[in-house]
C-alpha positions as a LaTeX table, in Angstrom:
\begin{tabular}{lrrr}
\hline
Residue & $x$ (\AA) & $y$ (\AA) & $z$ (\AA) \\
\hline
Met1 & 0.00 & 0.00 & 0.00 \\
Ser2 & 1.53 & 3.28 & $-1.09$ \\
Val3 & 1.68 & 6.10 & 1.44 \\
Pro4 & 0.23 & 9.37 & 0.13 \\
Pro5 & 2.52 & 12.38 & 0.03 \\
Val6 & 2.18 & 14.93 & 2.80 \\
Pro7 & $-0.44$ & 17.43 & 1.57 \\
Gln8 & 0.65 & 20.94 & 0.73 \\
His9 & $-1.81$ & 22.27 & 3.30 \\
Pro10 & $-2.32$ & 19.62 & 6.03 \\
Ala11 & $-5.92$ & 19.65 & 7.24 \\
Val12 & $-6.47$ & 19.77 & 11.00 \\
Ala13 & $-9.98$ & 19.76 & 12.46 \\
Phe14 & $-11.17$ & 20.74 & 15.91 \\
Ser15 & $-14.57$ & 20.54 & 17.56 \\
Ala16 & $-15.85$ & 22.84 & 20.31 \\
Asp17 & $-18.91$ & 24.43 & 21.83 \\
Ala18 & $-19.14$ & 27.47 & 24.09 \\
His19 & $-17.69$ & 25.64 & 27.12 \\
Phe20 & $-14.51$ & 24.69 & 25.26 \\
Ser21 & $-14.08$ & 27.94 & 23.34 \\
Val22 & $-10.98$ & 29.21 & 25.16 \\
Pro23 & $-9.22$ & 25.81 & 25.12 \\
Leu24 & $-9.96$ & 25.69 & 21.38 \\
Gly25 & $-8.28$ & 29.05 & 20.86 \\
Ile26 & $-5.22$ & 27.96 & 22.84 \\
Ala27 & $-5.05$ & 24.67 & 20.91 \\
Val28 & $-5.13$ & 26.51 & 17.57 \\
Leu29 & $-2.47$ & 28.97 & 18.77 \\
Ser30 & $-0.22$ & 26.10 & 19.87 \\
Leu31 & $-0.70$ & 24.37 & 16.50 \\
Leu32 & 0.46 & 27.49 & 14.69 \\
Glu33 & 3.32 & 28.28 & 17.06 \\
Ser34 & 4.69 & 24.74 & 16.68 \\
Ala35 & 4.50 & 24.62 & 12.89 \\
His36 & 7.62 & 24.60 & 10.74 \\
Pro37 & 8.12 & 27.82 & 8.74 \\
Asp38 & 6.96 & 26.11 & 5.54 \\
Thr39 & 3.90 & 24.41 & 7.08 \\
Ile40 & 0.60 & 26.08 & 6.22 \\
Tyr41 & $-2.32$ & 24.37 & 7.91 \\
Asp42 & $-5.91$ & 24.28 & 6.73 \\
Val43 & $-7.85$ & 24.48 & 10.00 \\
Tyr44 & $-11.47$ & 23.32 & 10.09 \\
Ile45 & $-13.53$ & 24.06 & 13.19 \\
Leu46 & $-16.72$ & 22.14 & 13.88 \\
Asp47 & $-18.51$ & 25.02 & 15.54 \\
Gly48 & $-21.05$ & 24.02 & 18.16 \\
Gly49 & $-21.35$ & 27.53 & 19.57 \\
Val50 & $-17.83$ & 28.93 & 19.91 \\
Thr51 & $-17.95$ & 32.38 & 21.53 \\
Asp52 & $-17.53$ & 35.47 & 19.38 \\
Arg53 & $-14.49$ & 36.54 & 21.39 \\
Val54 & $-12.62$ & 33.33 & 20.65 \\
Arg55 & $-13.75$ & 33.26 & 17.04 \\
Arg56 & $-12.47$ & 36.81 & 16.49 \\
Gly57 & $-9.21$ & 35.96 & 18.26 \\
Ile58 & $-8.59$ & 32.96 & 16.02 \\
Glu59 & $-9.28$ & 35.05 & 12.92 \\
Asp60 & $-6.87$ & 37.71 & 14.23 \\
Leu61 & $-4.10$ & 35.10 & 14.43 \\
Lys62 & $-3.88$ & 35.43 & 10.63 \\
Gln63 & $-1.96$ & 38.64 & 11.26 \\
Arg64 & 0.82 & 36.59 & 12.89 \\
Phe65 & 0.65 & 33.21 & 11.14 \\
Glu66 & $-0.03$ & 31.92 & 7.65 \\
Phe67 & $-2.94$ & 29.50 & 7.80 \\
Arg68 & $-6.50$ & 29.12 & 6.61 \\
Val69 & $-9.52$ & 28.55 & 8.83 \\
Thr70 & $-13.00$ & 27.37 & 7.89 \\
Trp71 & $-15.89$ & 27.49 & 10.35 \\
Leu72 & $-18.48$ & 24.75 & 9.97 \\
Asp73 & $-21.70$ & 25.47 & 11.88 \\
Val74 & $-22.90$ & 22.15 & 13.32 \\
Arg75 & $-25.12$ & 23.43 & 16.13 \\
Ser76 & $-28.24$ & 21.89 & 14.60 \\
Glu77 & $-26.60$ & 18.54 & 13.83 \\
Leu78 & $-26.90$ & 15.19 & 15.65 \\
Leu79 & $-29.18$ & 16.53 & 18.37 \\
Asp80 & $-31.04$ & 13.21 & 18.41 \\
Leu81 & $-27.99$ & 11.19 & 19.46 \\
Pro82 & $-27.60$ & 10.01 & 23.08 \\
Ala83 & $-26.24$ & 12.80 & 25.28 \\
Gly84 & $-26.27$ & 13.86 & 28.89 \\
Gly85 & $-23.95$ & 14.74 & 31.76 \\
Arg86 & $-20.48$ & 15.48 & 30.44 \\
Phe87 & $-21.38$ & 14.24 & 26.94 \\
Thr88 & $-23.22$ & 16.62 & 24.60 \\
Ala89 & $-24.04$ & 16.57 & 20.90 \\
Ala90 & $-20.58$ & 18.07 & 20.35 \\
Thr91 & $-19.16$ & 14.68 & 21.30 \\
Tyr92 & $-20.33$ & 13.30 & 17.96 \\
Tyr93 & $-19.44$ & 16.17 & 15.63 \\
Arg94 & $-16.27$ & 14.40 & 14.43 \\
Phe95 & $-18.52$ & 11.82 & 12.73 \\
Leu96 & $-19.50$ & 14.55 & 10.24 \\
Leu97 & $-16.02$ & 15.29 & 8.88 \\
Pro98 & $-16.21$ & 13.10 & 5.73 \\
Asp99 & $-19.42$ & 14.89 & 4.65 \\
Leu100 & $-18.44$ & 18.41 & 5.68 \\
Leu101 & $-14.90$ & 18.67 & 4.35 \\
Pro102 & $-14.24$ & 19.28 & 0.64 \\
Asn103 & $-13.67$ & 16.19 & $-1.51$ \\
Glu104 & $-10.14$ & 17.35 & $-2.32$ \\
Val105 & $-9.21$ & 16.91 & 1.35 \\
Lys106 & $-7.97$ & 13.31 & 1.45 \\
Arg107 & $-6.74$ & 13.16 & 5.05 \\
Val108 & $-7.59$ & 15.14 & 8.14 \\
Leu109 & $-6.13$ & 15.07 & 11.62 \\
Tyr110 & $-8.91$ & 15.52 & 14.15 \\
Leu111 & $-8.01$ & 16.91 & 17.59 \\
Asp112 & $-10.16$ & 17.51 & 20.64 \\
Ala113 & $-10.05$ & 21.09 & 21.87 \\
Asp114 & $-8.36$ & 20.20 & 25.19 \\
Val115 & $-4.92$ & 19.66 & 23.64 \\
Leu116 & $-1.66$ & 21.54 & 23.39 \\
Val117 & 0.39 & 21.02 & 20.23 \\
Cys118 & 4.15 & 20.99 & 20.88 \\
Asp119 & 5.63 & 20.02 & 17.50 \\
Asp120 & 4.99 & 20.25 & 13.78 \\
Leu121 & 2.45 & 17.57 & 12.84 \\
Thr122 & 3.09 & 17.08 & 9.13 \\
Glu123 & 5.08 & 13.87 & 9.69 \\
Leu124 & 1.96 & 12.17 & 11.02 \\
Phe125 & 0.16 & 12.76 & 7.71 \\
Ala126 & 2.64 & 10.38 & 6.04 \\
Met127 & 1.61 & 7.48 & 8.30 \\
Asp128 & 0.78 & 4.30 & 6.39 \\
Leu129 & $-2.79$ & 3.38 & 7.34 \\
Glu130 & $-2.53$ & 0.11 & 5.38 \\
Gly131 & $-6.04$ & 0.46 & 3.99 \\
Cys132 & $-7.67$ & 1.33 & 7.31 \\
Pro133 & $-9.98$ & 4.35 & 7.46 \\
Leu134 & $-8.23$ & 5.89 & 10.45 \\
Ala135 & $-5.48$ & 5.76 & 13.05 \\
Ala136 & $-6.10$ & 6.52 & 16.71 \\
Pro137 & $-4.37$ & 5.96 & 20.05 \\
Val138 & $-4.92$ & 2.86 & 22.14 \\
Trp139 & $-5.89$ & 3.42 & 25.75 \\
Gln140 & $-2.71$ & 3.22 & 27.81 \\
Leu141 & $-3.29$ & 2.54 & 31.50 \\
Val142 & $-0.36$ & 2.98 & 33.82 \\
Gly143 & 0.54 & 2.38 & 37.43 \\
Arg144 & $-2.08$ & 3.32 & 40.00 \\
Tyr145 & $-4.74$ & 4.15 & 37.40 \\
Arg146 & $-5.20$ & 0.61 & 36.14 \\
Asp147 & $-7.55$ & $-0.28$ & 38.99 \\
Thr148 & $-9.66$ & 2.80 & 38.23 \\
Phe149 & $-9.92$ & 2.58 & 34.46 \\
Glu150 & $-9.23$ & $-1.01$ & 33.39 \\
Pro151 & $-12.66$ & $-2.42$ & 34.35 \\
Leu152 & $-14.34$ & 0.19 & 32.13 \\
Met153 & $-11.89$ & $-0.47$ & 29.30 \\
Gln154 & $-12.51$ & $-4.20$ & 29.47 \\
Ser155 & $-16.27$ & $-3.91$ & 29.86 \\
Phe156 & $-16.90$ & $-2.47$ & 26.42 \\
His157 & $-16.91$ & $-5.96$ & 24.90 \\
Glu158 & $-19.87$ & $-6.97$ & 27.06 \\
Arg159 & $-21.64$ & $-3.62$ & 26.87 \\
Leu160 & $-21.40$ & $-3.42$ & 23.08 \\
Glu161 & $-21.65$ & $-7.16$ & 22.42 \\
Val162 & $-18.45$ & $-7.47$ & 20.41 \\
Pro163 & $-15.84$ & $-10.26$ & 20.52 \\
Arg164 & $-12.75$ & $-9.84$ & 22.70 \\
Asp165 & $-10.43$ & $-9.57$ & 19.73 \\
Gly166 & $-9.89$ & $-5.84$ & 19.47 \\
Leu167 & $-7.96$ & $-3.08$ & 21.20 \\
Pro168 & $-9.71$ & $-0.30$ & 23.17 \\
Tyr169 & $-9.01$ & 2.85 & 21.19 \\
His170 & $-9.86$ & 6.41 & 22.11 \\
Phe171 & $-10.51$ & 9.16 & 19.63 \\
Ala172 & $-9.41$ & 12.53 & 20.95 \\
Gln173 & $-6.85$ & 12.37 & 18.15 \\
Met174 & $-7.60$ & 10.68 & 14.83 \\
Leu175 & $-5.91$ & 10.63 & 11.45 \\
Met176 & $-8.76$ & 9.97 & 9.01 \\
Asp177 & $-8.47$ & 8.70 & 5.46 \\
Leu178 & $-11.50$ & 10.59 & 4.21 \\
Asp179 & $-11.63$ & 8.78 & 0.88 \\
Ala180 & $-11.89$ & 5.43 & 2.69 \\
Met181 & $-14.46$ & 6.81 & 5.14 \\
Arg182 & $-16.59$ & 8.13 & 2.27 \\
Arg183 & $-16.14$ & 5.11 & 0.02 \\
Glu184 & $-17.22$ & 2.62 & 2.67 \\
Gly185 & $-19.71$ & 4.89 & 4.43 \\
Trp186 & $-18.11$ & 4.48 & 7.84 \\
His187 & $-19.25$ & 7.90 & 9.05 \\
Arg188 & $-22.88$ & 7.08 & 8.32 \\
Lys189 & $-22.52$ & 3.72 & 10.06 \\
Leu190 & $-21.21$ & 5.55 & 13.13 \\
Val191 & $-24.19$ & 7.90 & 13.21 \\
Asp192 & $-26.63$ & 5.02 & 12.69 \\
Cys193 & $-25.02$ & 3.02 & 15.51 \\
Ala194 & $-25.17$ & 5.97 & 17.92 \\
Arg195 & $-28.77$ & 6.67 & 16.96 \\
Thr196 & $-29.96$ & 3.10 & 17.59 \\
Ala197 & $-27.78$ & 2.20 & 20.58 \\
Asp198 & $-29.19$ & 1.89 & 24.07 \\
Pro199 & $-27.91$ & 5.03 & 25.86 \\
Ala200 & $-27.51$ & 2.98 & 29.03 \\
Val201 & $-24.66$ & 0.97 & 27.50 \\
Leu202 & $-22.76$ & 3.94 & 26.06 \\
Ala203 & $-20.48$ & 4.69 & 28.99 \\
Trp204 & $-18.19$ & 6.76 & 26.77 \\
Ala205 & $-20.60$ & 7.80 & 24.03 \\
Asp206 & $-18.68$ & 8.38 & 20.77 \\
Gln207 & $-15.73$ & 6.23 & 21.85 \\
Asp208 & $-17.94$ & 3.22 & 22.45 \\
Val209 & $-19.64$ & 3.71 & 19.09 \\
Met210 & $-16.35$ & 4.00 & 17.21 \\
Asn211 & $-14.83$ & 1.00 & 18.98 \\
Lys212 & $-17.84$ & $-1.08$ & 17.98 \\
Val213 & $-18.28$ & 0.03 & 14.37 \\
Leu214 & $-14.59$ & 0.29 & 13.41 \\
Arg215 & $-13.29$ & $-2.70$ & 15.39 \\
Gly216 & $-10.43$ & $-4.30$ & 13.49 \\
Arg217 & $-10.24$ & $-1.43$ & 10.99 \\
Met218 & $-7.95$ & 1.00 & 12.84 \\
Lys219 & $-4.21$ & 1.56 & 13.05 \\
Val220 & $-2.38$ & 2.49 & 16.23 \\
Met221 & $-1.24$ & 6.12 & 16.43 \\
Pro222 & 2.20 & 6.73 & 18.01 \\
Tyr223 & 1.92 & 7.75 & 21.64 \\
Arg224 & 3.82 & 11.03 & 21.34 \\
Tyr225 & 0.69 & 12.40 & 19.65 \\
Val226 & $-1.45$ & 11.63 & 22.69 \\
Ala227 & 0.56 & 12.19 & 25.89 \\
Ile228 & $-1.96$ & 12.40 & 28.77 \\
Pro229 & $-0.56$ & 14.20 & 31.84 \\
Leu230 & $-2.74$ & 12.16 & 34.21 \\
Phe231 & $-0.51$ & 9.15 & 33.55 \\
Ala232 & 2.82 & 10.95 & 33.17 \\
Glu233 & 4.36 & 10.35 & 36.60 \\
Asp234 & 3.86 & 6.59 & 36.50 \\
Ala235 & 4.96 & 6.31 & 32.87 \\
Glu236 & 8.14 & 8.33 & 33.44 \\
Gln237 & 9.02 & 6.06 & 36.36 \\
Gly238 & 8.66 & 3.01 & 34.14 \\
Glu239 & 5.46 & 1.76 & 35.76 \\
Ala240 & 3.70 & 1.42 & 32.43 \\
Ala241 & 1.32 & $-1.29$ & 31.42 \\
Cys242 & $-1.27$ & $-1.27$ & 28.68 \\
Val243 & $-4.53$ & $-3.12$ & 28.57 \\
Pro244 & $-3.35$ & $-6.44$ & 27.06 \\
Pro245 & $-2.20$ & $-7.07$ & 24.41 \\
Phe246 & 0.61 & $-4.62$ & 25.06 \\
Val247 & 1.00 & $-1.97$ & 22.36 \\
Tyr248 & 3.26 & 0.83 & 23.60 \\
Ser249 & 6.60 & 0.04 & 25.19 \\
Ala250 & 7.71 & 1.67 & 28.43 \\
Glu251 & 10.47 & 3.36 & 26.44 \\
Glu252 & 7.99 & 4.85 & 23.94 \\
Leu253 & 5.84 & 6.13 & 26.78 \\
Arg254 & 8.74 & 7.79 & 28.58 \\
Glu255 & 9.92 & 9.42 & 25.35 \\
Ala256 & 6.38 & 10.60 & 24.59 \\
Tyr257 & 6.09 & 12.34 & 27.93 \\
Trp258 & 9.53 & 13.92 & 27.72 \\
Asn259 & 9.11 & 15.00 & 24.11 \\
Pro260 & 5.39 & 15.12 & 23.29 \\
Ala261 & 4.03 & 16.25 & 19.95 \\
Ile262 & 0.58 & 16.66 & 21.49 \\
Val263 & $-0.43$ & 16.90 & 25.14 \\
His264 & $-4.02$ & 15.87 & 25.79 \\
Tyr265 & $-5.52$ & 17.17 & 29.04 \\
Ala266 & $-7.94$ & 14.27 & 29.43 \\
Ala267 & $-9.78$ & 13.73 & 32.71 \\
Thr268 & $-7.97$ & 16.53 & 34.58 \\
Lys269 & $-7.73$ & 20.07 & 33.24 \\
Pro270 & $-5.32$ & 22.87 & 34.22 \\
Asn271 & $-7.05$ & 24.63 & 37.12 \\
Ile272 & $-6.49$ & 28.37 & 37.60 \\
Leu273 & $-7.48$ & 28.02 & 41.27 \\
Lys274 & $-4.57$ & 25.61 & 41.80 \\
Gly275 & $-1.96$ & 27.03 & 39.45 \\
Ser276 & 0.73 & 24.88 & 37.85 \\
Leu277 & 1.02 & 21.49 & 39.55 \\
Asp278 & 3.35 & 19.95 & 36.95 \\
Arg279 & 5.24 & 20.89 & 33.81 \\
Tyr280 & 2.24 & 20.12 & 31.60 \\
Asp281 & 0.20 & 22.69 & 33.51 \\
Glu282 & 3.10 & 25.12 & 33.11 \\
Met283 & 3.11 & 24.54 & 29.35 \\
Phe284 & $-0.62$ & 25.18 & 29.14 \\
Phe285 & $-0.64$ & 28.30 & 31.29 \\
Ala286 & 2.32 & 29.73 & 29.38 \\
Ala287 & 0.39 & 29.31 & 26.11 \\
Trp288 & $-2.73$ & 30.79 & 27.73 \\
Arg289 & $-0.83$ & 33.87 & 28.89 \\
Arg290 & 0.56 & 34.36 & 25.35 \\
Ser291 & $-2.88$ & 34.02 & 23.82 \\
Pro292 & $-5.53$ & 36.65 & 23.05 \\
Trp293 & $-7.64$ & 35.03 & 25.79 \\
Ala294 & $-5.39$ & 35.61 & 28.80 \\
Gly295 & $-8.25$ & 37.59 & 30.34 \\
Cys296 & $-10.63$ & 34.61 & 30.15 \\
Val297 & $-10.94$ & 31.61 & 32.45 \\
Pro298 & $-9.62$ & 28.75 & 30.28 \\
Tyr299 & $-11.37$ & 25.88 & 32.04 \\
Val300 & $-14.14$ & 26.14 & 34.60 \\
Pro301 & $-12.90$ & 23.92 & 37.46 \\
Val302 & $-14.48$ & 20.48 & 37.26 \\
Arg303 & $-16.16$ & 20.66 & 40.65 \\
Met304 & $-17.76$ & 23.98 & 39.76 \\
Met305 & $-19.08$ & 22.49 & 36.53 \\
Glu306 & $-20.60$ & 19.62 & 38.51 \\
Leu307 & $-22.04$ & 22.10 & 41.00 \\
Gly308 & $-23.43$ & 24.13 & 38.12 \\
Arg309 & $-25.49$ & 21.19 & 36.93 \\
Arg310 & $-27.15$ & 20.94 & 40.35 \\
His311 & $-27.13$ & 24.57 & 41.53 \\
Pro312 & $-26.57$ & 26.92 & 38.56 \\
Leu313 & $-26.98$ & 30.17 & 40.50 \\
Leu314 & $-24.53$ & 29.14 & 43.23 \\
Ala315 & $-21.93$ & 28.02 & 40.69 \\
Arg316 & $-22.33$ & 31.27 & 38.77 \\
Ala317 & $-21.77$ & 33.26 & 41.96 \\
Leu318 & $-18.68$ & 31.24 & 42.90 \\
Met319 & $-17.19$ & 31.86 & 39.44 \\
Cys320 & $-17.40$ & 35.65 & 39.83 \\
Ile321 & $-14.09$ & 35.79 & 41.72 \\
Pro322 & $-12.08$ & 33.81 & 39.11 \\
Arg323 & $-13.49$ & 35.94 & 36.30 \\
Leu324 & $-12.79$ & 39.22 & 38.11 \\
Phe325 & $-9.27$ & 38.27 & 39.20 \\
Val326 & $-8.25$ & 36.03 & 36.29 \\
Arg327 & $-4.92$ & 37.90 & 35.96 \\
Cys328 & $-4.13$ & 37.68 & 39.70 \\
Pro329 & $-2.78$ & 34.18 & 40.37 \\
Arg330 & $-2.12$ & 34.73 & 44.08 \\
Ile331 & $-5.73$ & 35.76 & 44.68 \\
Leu332 & $-6.96$ & 32.81 & 42.64 \\
Arg333 & $-4.83$ & 30.32 & 44.56 \\
Gly334 & $-6.02$ & 31.78 & 47.86 \\
Tyr335 & $-9.63$ & 31.52 & 46.71 \\
Gly336 & $-9.00$ & 27.96 & 45.56 \\
Ala337 & $-7.50$ & 27.05 & 48.95 \\
Leu338 & $-10.56$ & 28.49 & 50.70 \\
Leu339 & $-12.94$ & 26.48 & 48.53 \\
Gln340 & $-10.82$ & 23.37 & 49.07 \\
Ala341 & $-11.02$ & 23.83 & 52.84 \\
Leu342 & $-14.79$ & 24.26 & 52.70 \\
Ala343 & $-15.36$ & 21.32 & 50.35 \\
Pro344 & $-12.30$ & 19.02 & 50.08 \\
Gly345 & $-11.82$ & 17.28 & 46.76 \\
Ser346 & $-9.04$ & 15.87 & 44.64 \\
Arg347 & $-5.69$ & 17.54 & 44.09 \\
Lys348 & $-6.62$ & 19.06 & 40.73 \\
Asp349 & $-10.39$ & 19.56 & 41.04 \\
\hline
\end{tabular}
């Protein structure tokens, strides 16, 4: 199987709604800052309600970087698919890429908005997919987190009624062969599966659907394109183990965390009420401070989001301090310490 040449304008797609608007802006900025001088990206944004401030800021980046951006309004799409809690319709927007992108776009790299790009990504576009419609990372569980996550990883076979002969992939990063997706109708099969599935069995929504429909038809993406800070400490200490069969070596994991191409802030987000707790937080906050959105709260702390679902007015009141003093880290950390004392939680919540 011949590997296609790297496109002149590599296509990178993001998906975001209002809640992930600022992370989206920071992700796009990091993509452009990390590009080689001769790399000109075509950026496609699946727009589920990105704020005007972030949209204008991304457009203004054209004054500093050479790139193209296309906004694809998907707010009215896929509203009938299972959603709730932390999963919204935006979870499924990536399914639409083969239909929404121009036919001349043969490959696209999809990235969730909660990433930081640290290197030029054109090399990934030359990956040999060996006839598969996409490449994605395999879930890598390390050290202390195996007990927490492995049962859920292993349960998808029973929940989705598929044989135990496939790897558990996740899809925050995907290299899609759009011609293959279109030719074989995989994107429509994904939508149909999500539409007809029992919501009670979709623990991870889009990821469960993609693991079921595309089982056996995916290539493994190198881990340096998916370094997850949550697992970094254990991986760097060599305490790595993947859900069997083993895919990534301990050496590849350590190298990925020391020299990541993409950092994915899955599960835990940089928290302005805590400040930088590790070097991955430092990388994110440095990019945030360089961005046009340094006056915006990048991520609403997880516990406040959960509180907002139960008590919206209280959560809105508690967020007044972070929004007023977003440029005053000492005040924010003091406020965070006070909230932690009143309602203890995890280290990064």
